[in-house]
Amino acid sequence: MATQSIKKNIVIHDKDSAAAFVEALEKAAAIATKPVSRNYSVKELKGTKNIKAFFGDKI
């Protein structure tokens, strides 16, 4: 989500607008909490020597 979208002022004038806003927030929360499958492994590199060995001639 872009950070600019957080900086919006929202004005709610009636119950229907409030209900629509709450529903949108709940849908967004449900989408954001879905598990994501990752098909790759992660290895933490510590130290200059290990980083240079990992990248080889690419750096």
mmCIF file of C-alpha atoms in Angstrom:
data_model
loop_
_atom_site.group_PDB
_atom_site.id
_atom_site.type_symbol
_atom_site.label_atom_id
_atom_site.label_comp_id
_atom_site.label_asym_id
_atom_site.label_seq_id
_atom_site.Cartn_x
_atom_site.Cartn_y
_atom_site.Cartn_z
ATOM 1 C CA MET A 1 0.000 0.000 0.000
ATOM 2 C CA ALA A 2 1.308 3.412 -0.888
ATOM 3 C CA THR A 3 2.044 5.743 2.000
ATOM 4 C CA GLN A 4 0.187 8.601 0.306
ATOM 5 C CA SER A 5 -3.089 6.711 0.618
ATOM 6 C CA ILE A 6 -2.780 6.844 4.419
ATOM 7 C CA LYS A 7 -2.707 10.650 4.412
ATOM 8 C CA LYS A 8 -6.312 11.141 3.342
ATOM 9 C CA ASN A 9 -8.953 12.985 5.350
ATOM 10 C CA ILE A 10 -12.162 11.014 5.527
ATOM 11 C CA VAL A 11 -15.421 12.812 6.305
ATOM 12 C CA ILE A 12 -18.386 10.650 7.258
ATOM 13 C CA HIS A 13 -21.757 12.402 7.221
ATOM 14 C CA ASP A 14 -24.208 9.536 7.686
ATOM 15 C CA LYS A 15 -24.612 5.958 8.898
ATOM 16 C CA ASP A 16 -24.454 4.498 5.377
ATOM 17 C CA SER A 17 -21.075 6.115 4.738
ATOM 18 C CA ALA A 18 -19.818 4.892 8.114
ATOM 19 C CA ALA A 19 -20.976 1.345 7.387
ATOM 20 C CA ALA A 20 -19.341 1.386 3.942
ATOM 21 C CA PHE A 21 -16.087 2.663 5.441
ATOM 22 C CA VAL A 22 -16.031 -0.031 8.140
ATOM 23 C CA GLU A 23 -16.804 -2.715 5.558
ATOM 24 C CA ALA A 24 -13.949 -1.510 3.342
ATOM 25 C CA LEU A 25 -11.535 -1.592 6.292
ATOM 26 C CA GLU A 26 -12.609 -5.120 7.220
ATOM 27 C CA LYS A 27 -12.177 -6.340 3.634
ATOM 28 C CA ALA A 28 -8.727 -4.750 3.437
ATOM 29 C CA ALA A 29 -7.709 -6.395 6.711
ATOM 30 C CA ALA A 30 -8.900 -9.795 5.482
ATOM 31 C CA ILE A 31 -6.917 -9.455 2.256
ATOM 32 C CA ALA A 32 -3.790 -8.299 4.094
ATOM 33 C CA THR A 33 -3.778 -11.321 6.427
ATOM 34 C CA LYS A 34 -3.960 -14.040 3.771
ATOM 35 C CA PRO A 35 -0.923 -16.342 3.885
ATOM 36 C CA VAL A 36 1.563 -16.060 1.040
ATOM 37 C CA SER A 37 3.495 -19.058 -0.238
ATOM 38 C CA ARG A 38 7.147 -18.470 -1.018
ATOM 39 C CA ASN A 39 9.041 -20.725 -3.373
ATOM 40 C CA TYR A 40 12.530 -19.629 -2.389
ATOM 41 C CA SER A 41 14.923 -19.994 0.493
ATOM 42 C CA VAL A 42 16.540 -17.216 2.475
ATOM 43 C CA LYS A 43 20.110 -17.130 3.719
ATOM 44 C CA GLU A 44 21.439 -14.370 5.950
ATOM 45 C CA LEU A 45 24.873 -13.110 4.953
ATOM 46 C CA LYS A 46 27.069 -11.666 7.670
ATOM 47 C CA GLY A 47 30.448 -10.107 7.132
ATOM 48 C CA THR A 48 32.222 -8.695 4.110
ATOM 49 C CA LYS A 49 33.929 -11.970 3.269
ATOM 50 C CA ASN A 50 30.654 -13.922 3.052
ATOM 51 C CA ILE A 51 28.930 -11.186 1.046
ATOM 52 C CA LYS A 52 31.767 -11.044 -1.486
ATOM 53 C CA ALA A 53 31.778 -14.844 -1.753
ATOM 54 C CA PHE A 54 28.018 -14.870 -2.371
ATOM 55 C CA PHE A 55 28.079 -12.272 -5.153
ATOM 56 C CA GLY A 56 31.374 -13.379 -6.657
ATOM 57 C CA ASP A 57 32.429 -11.256 -9.658
ATOM 58 C CA LYS A 58 29.071 -9.439 -9.816
ATOM 59 C CA ILE A 59 30.157 -6.615 -7.505
#
